[in-house]
CSV table of C-alpha atoms and ligand atoms in Angstrom, one decimal:
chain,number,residue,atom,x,y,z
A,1433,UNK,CA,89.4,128.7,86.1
A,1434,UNK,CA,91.6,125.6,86.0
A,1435,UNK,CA,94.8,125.8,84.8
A,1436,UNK,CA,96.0,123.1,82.4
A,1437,UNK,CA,96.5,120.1,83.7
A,1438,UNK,CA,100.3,118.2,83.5
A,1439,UNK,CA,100.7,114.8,84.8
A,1440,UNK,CA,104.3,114.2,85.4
A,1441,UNK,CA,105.6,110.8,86.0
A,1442,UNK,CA,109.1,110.6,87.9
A,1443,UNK,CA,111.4,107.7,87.4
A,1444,UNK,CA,113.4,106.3,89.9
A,1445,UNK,CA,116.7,108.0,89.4
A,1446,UNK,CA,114.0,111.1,91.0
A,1447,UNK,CA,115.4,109.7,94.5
A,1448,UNK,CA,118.6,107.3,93.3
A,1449,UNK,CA,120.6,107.5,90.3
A,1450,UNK,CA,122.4,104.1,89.1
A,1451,UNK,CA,125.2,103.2,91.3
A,1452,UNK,CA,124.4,105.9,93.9
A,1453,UNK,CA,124.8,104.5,97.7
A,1454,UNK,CA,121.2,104.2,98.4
A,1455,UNK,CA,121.3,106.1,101.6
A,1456,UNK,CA,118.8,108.9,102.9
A,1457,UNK,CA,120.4,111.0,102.7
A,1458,UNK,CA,121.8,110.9,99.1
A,1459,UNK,CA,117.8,110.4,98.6
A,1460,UNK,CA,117.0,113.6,100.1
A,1461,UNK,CA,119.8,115.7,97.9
A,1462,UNK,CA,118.7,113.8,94.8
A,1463,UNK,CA,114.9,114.8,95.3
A,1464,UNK,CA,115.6,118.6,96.6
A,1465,UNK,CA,117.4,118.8,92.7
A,1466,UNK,CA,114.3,116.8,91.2
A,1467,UNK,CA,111.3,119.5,92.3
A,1468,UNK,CA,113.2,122.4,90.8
A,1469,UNK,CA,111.7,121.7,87.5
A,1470,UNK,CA,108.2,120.6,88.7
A,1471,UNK,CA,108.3,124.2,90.9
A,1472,UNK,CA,109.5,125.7,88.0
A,1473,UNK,CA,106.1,125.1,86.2
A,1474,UNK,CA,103.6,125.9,89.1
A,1475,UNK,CA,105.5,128.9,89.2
A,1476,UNK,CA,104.4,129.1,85.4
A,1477,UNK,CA,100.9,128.6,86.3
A,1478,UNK,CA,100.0,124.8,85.9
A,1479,UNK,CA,98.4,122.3,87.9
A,1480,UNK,CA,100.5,119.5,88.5
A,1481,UNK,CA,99.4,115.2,89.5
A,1482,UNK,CA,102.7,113.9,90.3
A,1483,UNK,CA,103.5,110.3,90.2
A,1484,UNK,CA,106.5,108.4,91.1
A,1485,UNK,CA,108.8,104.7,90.8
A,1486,UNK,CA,109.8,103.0,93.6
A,1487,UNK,CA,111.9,99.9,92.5
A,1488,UNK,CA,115.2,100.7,95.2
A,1489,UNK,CA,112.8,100.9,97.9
A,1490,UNK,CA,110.2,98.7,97.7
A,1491,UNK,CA,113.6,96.7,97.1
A,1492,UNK,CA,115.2,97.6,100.2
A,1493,UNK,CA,112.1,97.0,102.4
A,1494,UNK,CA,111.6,93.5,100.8
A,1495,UNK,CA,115.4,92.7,101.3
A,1496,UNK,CA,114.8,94.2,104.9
A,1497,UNK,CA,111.7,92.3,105.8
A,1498,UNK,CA,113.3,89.2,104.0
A,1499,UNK,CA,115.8,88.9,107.2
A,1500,UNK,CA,113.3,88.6,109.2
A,1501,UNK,CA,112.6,84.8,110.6
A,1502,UNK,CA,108.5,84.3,110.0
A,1503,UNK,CA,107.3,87.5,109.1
A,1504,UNK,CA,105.8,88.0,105.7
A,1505,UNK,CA,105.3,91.4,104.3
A,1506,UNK,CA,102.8,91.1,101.3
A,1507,UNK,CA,103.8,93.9,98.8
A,1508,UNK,CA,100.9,95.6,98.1
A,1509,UNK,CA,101.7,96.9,102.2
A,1510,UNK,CA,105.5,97.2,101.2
A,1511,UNK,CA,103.8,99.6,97.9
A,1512,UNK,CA,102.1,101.5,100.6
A,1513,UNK,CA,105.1,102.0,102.5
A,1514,UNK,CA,107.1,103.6,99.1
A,1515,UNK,CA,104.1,105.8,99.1
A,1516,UNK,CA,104.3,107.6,102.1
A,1517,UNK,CA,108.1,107.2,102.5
A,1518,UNK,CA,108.6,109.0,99.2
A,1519,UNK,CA,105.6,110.9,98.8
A,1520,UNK,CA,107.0,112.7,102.1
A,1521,UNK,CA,109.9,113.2,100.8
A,1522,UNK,CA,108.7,115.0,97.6
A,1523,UNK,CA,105.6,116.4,99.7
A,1524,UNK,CA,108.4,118.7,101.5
A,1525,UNK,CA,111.4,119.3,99.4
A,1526,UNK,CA,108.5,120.7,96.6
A,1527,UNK,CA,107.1,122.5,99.6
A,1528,UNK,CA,110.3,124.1,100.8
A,1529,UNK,CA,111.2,125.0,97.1
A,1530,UNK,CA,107.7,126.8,97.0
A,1531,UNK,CA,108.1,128.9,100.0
A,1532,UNK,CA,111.8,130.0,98.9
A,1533,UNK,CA,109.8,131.2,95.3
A,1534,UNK,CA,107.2,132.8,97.7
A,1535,UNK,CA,104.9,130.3,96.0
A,1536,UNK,CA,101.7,129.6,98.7
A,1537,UNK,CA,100.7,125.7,97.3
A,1538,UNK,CA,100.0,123.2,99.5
A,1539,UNK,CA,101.3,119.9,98.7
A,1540,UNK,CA,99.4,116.9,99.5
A,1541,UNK,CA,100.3,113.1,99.0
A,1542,UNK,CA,97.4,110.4,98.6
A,1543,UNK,CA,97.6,107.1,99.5
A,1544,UNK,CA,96.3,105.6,96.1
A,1545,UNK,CA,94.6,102.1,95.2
A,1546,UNK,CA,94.7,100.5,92.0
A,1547,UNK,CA,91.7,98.2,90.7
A,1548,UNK,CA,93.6,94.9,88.7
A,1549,UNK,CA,91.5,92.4,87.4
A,1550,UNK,CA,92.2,89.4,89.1
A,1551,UNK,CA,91.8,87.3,85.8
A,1552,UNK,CA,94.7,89.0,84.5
A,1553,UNK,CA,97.7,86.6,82.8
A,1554,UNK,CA,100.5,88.4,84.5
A,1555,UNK,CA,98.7,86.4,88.1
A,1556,UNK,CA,99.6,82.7,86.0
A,1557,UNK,CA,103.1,84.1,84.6
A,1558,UNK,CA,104.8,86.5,87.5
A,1559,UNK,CA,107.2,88.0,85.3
A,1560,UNK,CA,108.2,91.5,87.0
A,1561,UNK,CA,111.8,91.0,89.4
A,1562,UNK,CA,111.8,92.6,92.8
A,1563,UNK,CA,113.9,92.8,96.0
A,1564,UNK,CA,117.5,91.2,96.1
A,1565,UNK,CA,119.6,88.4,94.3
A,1566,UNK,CA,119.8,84.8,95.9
A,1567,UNK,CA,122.1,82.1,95.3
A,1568,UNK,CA,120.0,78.7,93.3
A,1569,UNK,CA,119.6,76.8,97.4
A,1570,UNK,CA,118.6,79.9,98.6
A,1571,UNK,CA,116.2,80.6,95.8
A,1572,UNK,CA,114.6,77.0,96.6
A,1573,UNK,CA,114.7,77.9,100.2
A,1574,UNK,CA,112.1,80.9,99.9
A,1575,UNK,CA,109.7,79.1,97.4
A,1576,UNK,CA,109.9,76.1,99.7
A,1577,UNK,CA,109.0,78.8,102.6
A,1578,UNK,CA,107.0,81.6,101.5
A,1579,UNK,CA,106.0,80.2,97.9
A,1580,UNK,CA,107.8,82.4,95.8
A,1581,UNK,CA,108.4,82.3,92.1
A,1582,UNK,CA,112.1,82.5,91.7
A,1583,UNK,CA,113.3,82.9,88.4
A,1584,UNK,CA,117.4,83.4,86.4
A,1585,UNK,CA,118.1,86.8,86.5
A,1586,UNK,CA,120.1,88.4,83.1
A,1587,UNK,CA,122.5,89.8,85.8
A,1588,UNK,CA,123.1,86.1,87.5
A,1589,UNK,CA,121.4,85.5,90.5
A,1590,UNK,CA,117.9,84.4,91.0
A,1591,UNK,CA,115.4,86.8,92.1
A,1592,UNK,CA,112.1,86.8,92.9
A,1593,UNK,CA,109.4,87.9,89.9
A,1594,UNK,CA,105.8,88.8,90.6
A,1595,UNK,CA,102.7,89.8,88.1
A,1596,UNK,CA,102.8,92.7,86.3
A,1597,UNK,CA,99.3,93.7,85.9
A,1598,UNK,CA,97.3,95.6,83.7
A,1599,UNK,CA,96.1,99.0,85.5
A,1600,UNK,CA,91.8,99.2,85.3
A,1601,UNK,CA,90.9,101.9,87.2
A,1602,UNK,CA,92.2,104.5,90.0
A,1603,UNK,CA,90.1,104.0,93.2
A,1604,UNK,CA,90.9,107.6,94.1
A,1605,UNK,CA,90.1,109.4,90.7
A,1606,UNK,CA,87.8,111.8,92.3
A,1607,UNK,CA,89.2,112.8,95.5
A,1608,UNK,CA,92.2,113.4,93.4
A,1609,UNK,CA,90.4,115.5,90.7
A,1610,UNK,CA,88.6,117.2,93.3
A,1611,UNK,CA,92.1,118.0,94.9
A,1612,UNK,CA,93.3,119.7,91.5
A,1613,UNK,CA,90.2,121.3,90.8
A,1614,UNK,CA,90.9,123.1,94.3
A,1615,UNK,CA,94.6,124.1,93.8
A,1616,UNK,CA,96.4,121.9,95.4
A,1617,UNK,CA,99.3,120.4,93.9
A,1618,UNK,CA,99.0,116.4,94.3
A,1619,UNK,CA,101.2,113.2,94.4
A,1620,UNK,CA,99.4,110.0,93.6
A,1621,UNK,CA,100.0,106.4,91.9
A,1622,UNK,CA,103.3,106.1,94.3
A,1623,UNK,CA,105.4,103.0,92.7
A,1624,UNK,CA,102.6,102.5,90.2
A,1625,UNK,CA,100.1,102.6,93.3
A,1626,UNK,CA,98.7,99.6,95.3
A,1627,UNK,CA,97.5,96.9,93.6
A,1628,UNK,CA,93.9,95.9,94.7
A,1629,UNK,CA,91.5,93.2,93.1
A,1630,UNK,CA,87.7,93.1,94.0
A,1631,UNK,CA,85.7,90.2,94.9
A,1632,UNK,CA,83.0,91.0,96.9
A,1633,UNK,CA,85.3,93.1,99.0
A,1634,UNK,CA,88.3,95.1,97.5
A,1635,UNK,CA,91.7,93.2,98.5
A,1636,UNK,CA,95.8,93.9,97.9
A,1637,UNK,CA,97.7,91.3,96.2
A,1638,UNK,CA,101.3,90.7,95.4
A,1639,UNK,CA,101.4,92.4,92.4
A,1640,UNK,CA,102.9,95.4,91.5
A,1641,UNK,CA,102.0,97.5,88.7
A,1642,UNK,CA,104.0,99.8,86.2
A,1643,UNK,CA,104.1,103.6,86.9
A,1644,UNK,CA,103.9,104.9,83.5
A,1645,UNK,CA,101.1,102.6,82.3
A,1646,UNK,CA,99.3,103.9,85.9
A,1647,UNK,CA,100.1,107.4,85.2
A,1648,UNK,CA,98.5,107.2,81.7
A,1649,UNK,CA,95.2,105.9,83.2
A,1650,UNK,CA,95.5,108.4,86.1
A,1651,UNK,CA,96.0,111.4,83.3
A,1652,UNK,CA,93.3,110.0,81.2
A,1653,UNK,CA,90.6,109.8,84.0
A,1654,UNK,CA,91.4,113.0,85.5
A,1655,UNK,CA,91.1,114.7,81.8
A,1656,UNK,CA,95.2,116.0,82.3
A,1657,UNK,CA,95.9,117.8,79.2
A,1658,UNK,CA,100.0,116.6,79.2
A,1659,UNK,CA,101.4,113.5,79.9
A,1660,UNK,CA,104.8,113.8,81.0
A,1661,UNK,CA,107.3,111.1,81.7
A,1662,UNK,CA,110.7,112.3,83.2
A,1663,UNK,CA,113.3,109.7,83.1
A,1664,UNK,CA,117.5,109.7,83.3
A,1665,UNK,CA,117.4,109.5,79.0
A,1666,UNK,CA,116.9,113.1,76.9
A,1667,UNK,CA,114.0,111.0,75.5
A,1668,UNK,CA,113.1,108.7,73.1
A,1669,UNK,CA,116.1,107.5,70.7
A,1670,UNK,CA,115.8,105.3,67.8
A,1671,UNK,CA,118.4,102.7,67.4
A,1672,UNK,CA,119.0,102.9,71.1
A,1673,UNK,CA,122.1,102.2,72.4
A,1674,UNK,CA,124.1,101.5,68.6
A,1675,UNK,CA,126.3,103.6,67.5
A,1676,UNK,CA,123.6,105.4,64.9
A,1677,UNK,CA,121.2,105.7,67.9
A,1678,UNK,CA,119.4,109.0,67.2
A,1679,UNK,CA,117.0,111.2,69.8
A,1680,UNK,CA,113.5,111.1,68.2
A,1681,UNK,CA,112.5,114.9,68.8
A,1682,UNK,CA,108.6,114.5,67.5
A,1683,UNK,CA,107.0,111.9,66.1
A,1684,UNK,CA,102.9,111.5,65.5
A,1685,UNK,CA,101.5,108.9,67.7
A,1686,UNK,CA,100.7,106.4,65.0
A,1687,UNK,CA,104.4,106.5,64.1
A,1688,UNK,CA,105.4,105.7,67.7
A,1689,UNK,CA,102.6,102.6,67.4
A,1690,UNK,CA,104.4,101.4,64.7
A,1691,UNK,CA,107.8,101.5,65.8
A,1692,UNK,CA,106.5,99.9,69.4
A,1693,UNK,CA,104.4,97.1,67.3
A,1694,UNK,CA,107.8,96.1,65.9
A,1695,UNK,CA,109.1,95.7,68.8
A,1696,UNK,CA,111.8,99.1,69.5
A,1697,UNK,CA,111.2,99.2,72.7
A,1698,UNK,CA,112.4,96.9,75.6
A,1699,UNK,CA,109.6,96.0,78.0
A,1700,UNK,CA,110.8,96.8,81.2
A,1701,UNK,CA,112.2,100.6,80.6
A,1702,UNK,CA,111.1,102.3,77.6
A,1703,UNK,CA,108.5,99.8,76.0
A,1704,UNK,CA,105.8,100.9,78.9
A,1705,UNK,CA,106.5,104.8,78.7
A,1706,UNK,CA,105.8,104.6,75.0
A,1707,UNK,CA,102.9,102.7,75.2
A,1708,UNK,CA,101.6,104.8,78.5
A,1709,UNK,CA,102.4,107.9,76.1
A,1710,UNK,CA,99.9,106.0,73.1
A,1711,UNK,CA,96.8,105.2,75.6
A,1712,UNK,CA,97.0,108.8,76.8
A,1713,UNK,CA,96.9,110.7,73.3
A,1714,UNK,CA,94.1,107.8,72.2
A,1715,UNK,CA,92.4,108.6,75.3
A,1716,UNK,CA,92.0,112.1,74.5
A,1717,UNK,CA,95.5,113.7,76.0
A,1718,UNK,CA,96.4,116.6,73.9
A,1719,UNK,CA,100.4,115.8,73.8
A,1720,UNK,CA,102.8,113.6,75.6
A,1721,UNK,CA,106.1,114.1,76.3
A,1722,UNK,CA,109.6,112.0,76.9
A,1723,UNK,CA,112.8,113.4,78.8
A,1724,UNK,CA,115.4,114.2,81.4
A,1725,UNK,CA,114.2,114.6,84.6
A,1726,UNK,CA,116.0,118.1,84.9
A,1727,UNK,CA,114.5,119.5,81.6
A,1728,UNK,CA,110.2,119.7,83.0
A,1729,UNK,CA,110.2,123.5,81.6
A,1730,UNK,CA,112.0,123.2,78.1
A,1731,UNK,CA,110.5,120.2,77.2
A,1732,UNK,CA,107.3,121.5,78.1
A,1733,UNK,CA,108.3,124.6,75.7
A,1734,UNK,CA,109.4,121.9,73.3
A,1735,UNK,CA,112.6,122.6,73.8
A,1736,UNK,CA,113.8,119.2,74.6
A,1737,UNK,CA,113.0,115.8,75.1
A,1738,UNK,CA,110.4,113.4,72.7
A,1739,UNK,CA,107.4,115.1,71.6
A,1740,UNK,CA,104.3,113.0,71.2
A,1741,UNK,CA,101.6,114.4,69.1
A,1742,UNK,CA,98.1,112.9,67.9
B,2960,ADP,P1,112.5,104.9,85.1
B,2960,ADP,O1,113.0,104.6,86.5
B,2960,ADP,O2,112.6,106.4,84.8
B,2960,ADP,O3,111.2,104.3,84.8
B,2960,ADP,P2,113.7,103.0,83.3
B,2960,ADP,O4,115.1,102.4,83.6
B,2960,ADP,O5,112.5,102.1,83.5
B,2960,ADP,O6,113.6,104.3,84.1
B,2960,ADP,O7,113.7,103.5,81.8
B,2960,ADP,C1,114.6,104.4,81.3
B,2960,ADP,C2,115.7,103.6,80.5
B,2960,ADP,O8,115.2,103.1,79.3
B,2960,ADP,C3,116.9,104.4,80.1
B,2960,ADP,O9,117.9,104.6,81.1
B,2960,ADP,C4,117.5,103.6,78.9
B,2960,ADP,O10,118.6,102.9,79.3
B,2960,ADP,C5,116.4,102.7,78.6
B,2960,ADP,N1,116.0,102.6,77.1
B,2960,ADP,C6,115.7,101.5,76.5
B,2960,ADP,N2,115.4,101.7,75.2
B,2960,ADP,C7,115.5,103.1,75.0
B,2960,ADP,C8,115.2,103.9,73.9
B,2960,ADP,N3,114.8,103.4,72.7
B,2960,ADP,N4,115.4,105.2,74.1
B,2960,ADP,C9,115.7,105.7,75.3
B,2960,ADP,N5,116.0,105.0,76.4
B,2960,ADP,C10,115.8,103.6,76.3
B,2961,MG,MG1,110.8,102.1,84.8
């Protein structure tokens, strides 16, 4: 019999928290804490599609490559890198913290393709920042060189922005589903997952695409009962940031469209887990849920975090 089904999305403070020296070893520490609370509910019973961010390291690899005199790394391969650079690092922390439970789950990480359509606006407005800060000559330097957009960064600096585009479809659905329906416990969608168009052959671009949105689709195709997007807030506050900013605890999903329609949410940090938690419960998820990445279990329990009913 299956167990239900979570998806559970991981944001990036997972491996780094802000202002953290982005060593590997700080990385290491930070993930060991994160899989507590995913062990904690396979110890509970569930099946589990994990999902991760990558921004700091597809970052770091960029800024690395970026040194580099006449060698262009295109960033769907930089993507793939985040995959198996953090889905090995979550592959055996979760695996050590198994054993020490006397839990016997195998782990396994896929390296995972997602279809964008190549039509998509975000590839005639690049929008999404990546990889380091450059001064305004050496911003004209790398479009002059390698054709990068370059835009003003909020923070000073220009950086270099690329499309954002809409996640279709997940190339590995069944493998994955077929991985689940076998017991094993899988990671999937790393950094949103590789973005791939399809002409008459299937082809990366430099693109990347948003986790949450791509763990919505993921949880909807692999008929995931739970959405569950674990981030460094204790969920979803109204008024965010304000001094009357207030922790949403439940909230229908037609509410949550409403607030999102008028605009609550900021588009590159909460605005796409909200609208990743609406698409799931439209597309036939049961409940979604909001919160700290060290509360999986109580907000499970709805204990803690944002609730998201339909
Ligand atoms: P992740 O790496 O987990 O995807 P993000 O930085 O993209 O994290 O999104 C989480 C951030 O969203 C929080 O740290 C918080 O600053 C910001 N945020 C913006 N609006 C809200 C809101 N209404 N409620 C909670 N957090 C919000
Ligand atoms: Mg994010």
């Amino acid at each position: 019999m299956q167990s239900d089904l979570i998806v559970i999305a991981m944001g990036g403070n997972a491996f780094l928290k802000k202002g953290e020296p982005d060593d590997i070893s700080t990385q290491w520490r930070n993930v060991k804490k994160s899989v507590k609370g995913l062990a904690d509910l396979i110890e509970k019973g569930y099946s589990l599609v994990i999902t991760h961010g990558n921004g700091p390291q597809v970052g770091k690899i960029l800024e690395w490559v970026s040194k580099q005199e006449d060698f262009i790394l295109p960033i769907d391969i930089a993507v793939a890198m985040t995959q198996g650079w953090l889905g090995y690092m979550i592959e055996i922390s979760l695996k050590n913290e198994l054993i020490k439970r006397g839990l016997n789950k195998e782990v396994v990480c896929i390296v995972n393709n997602i279809l964008v359509d190549k039509s998509d606006e975000a590839f005639i407005k690049p929008s999404k920042p990546i990889g380091s800060y450059y001064s305004k000559e050496e911003a004209k330097k790398l479009t002059e060189k390698f054709g990068w957009v370059m835009s003003r960064d909020v923070r000073g600096g220009y950086r270099r922005v690329v499309p954002s585009p809409e996640p279709m479809d997940n190339l590995e659905i069944s493998s994955i589903k077929h991985l689940v329906d076998n017991g094993y416990i899988v990671i999937a969608c790393g950094g949103g997952g590789i973005p791939i168009i399809k002409n008459e052959e299937y082809k990366g671009v430099d693109a990347v695409i948003d986790k949450d949105l791509a763990s919505s689709l993921l949880a909807s195709r692999i008929g995931a009962k739970y959405l569950m997007i674990l981030t460094d807030v204790e969920g979803i506050y109204r008024n965010y940031g304000k001094e009357n900013m207030e922790l949403i605890k439940e909230i229908h999903v037609s509410d949550l469209e409403k607030l999102y329609s008028y605009g609550e949410f900021p588009p590159g940090s909460m605005g796409p887990k909200v609208l990743a938690c609406i698409k799931f419960l439209k597309n036939g998820g049961e409940r979604a849920m909001i919160g700290h990445l060290e509360d999986a279990s109580e907000i499970l329990r709805g204990k803690k975090g944002t609730q998201i009913y339909k």
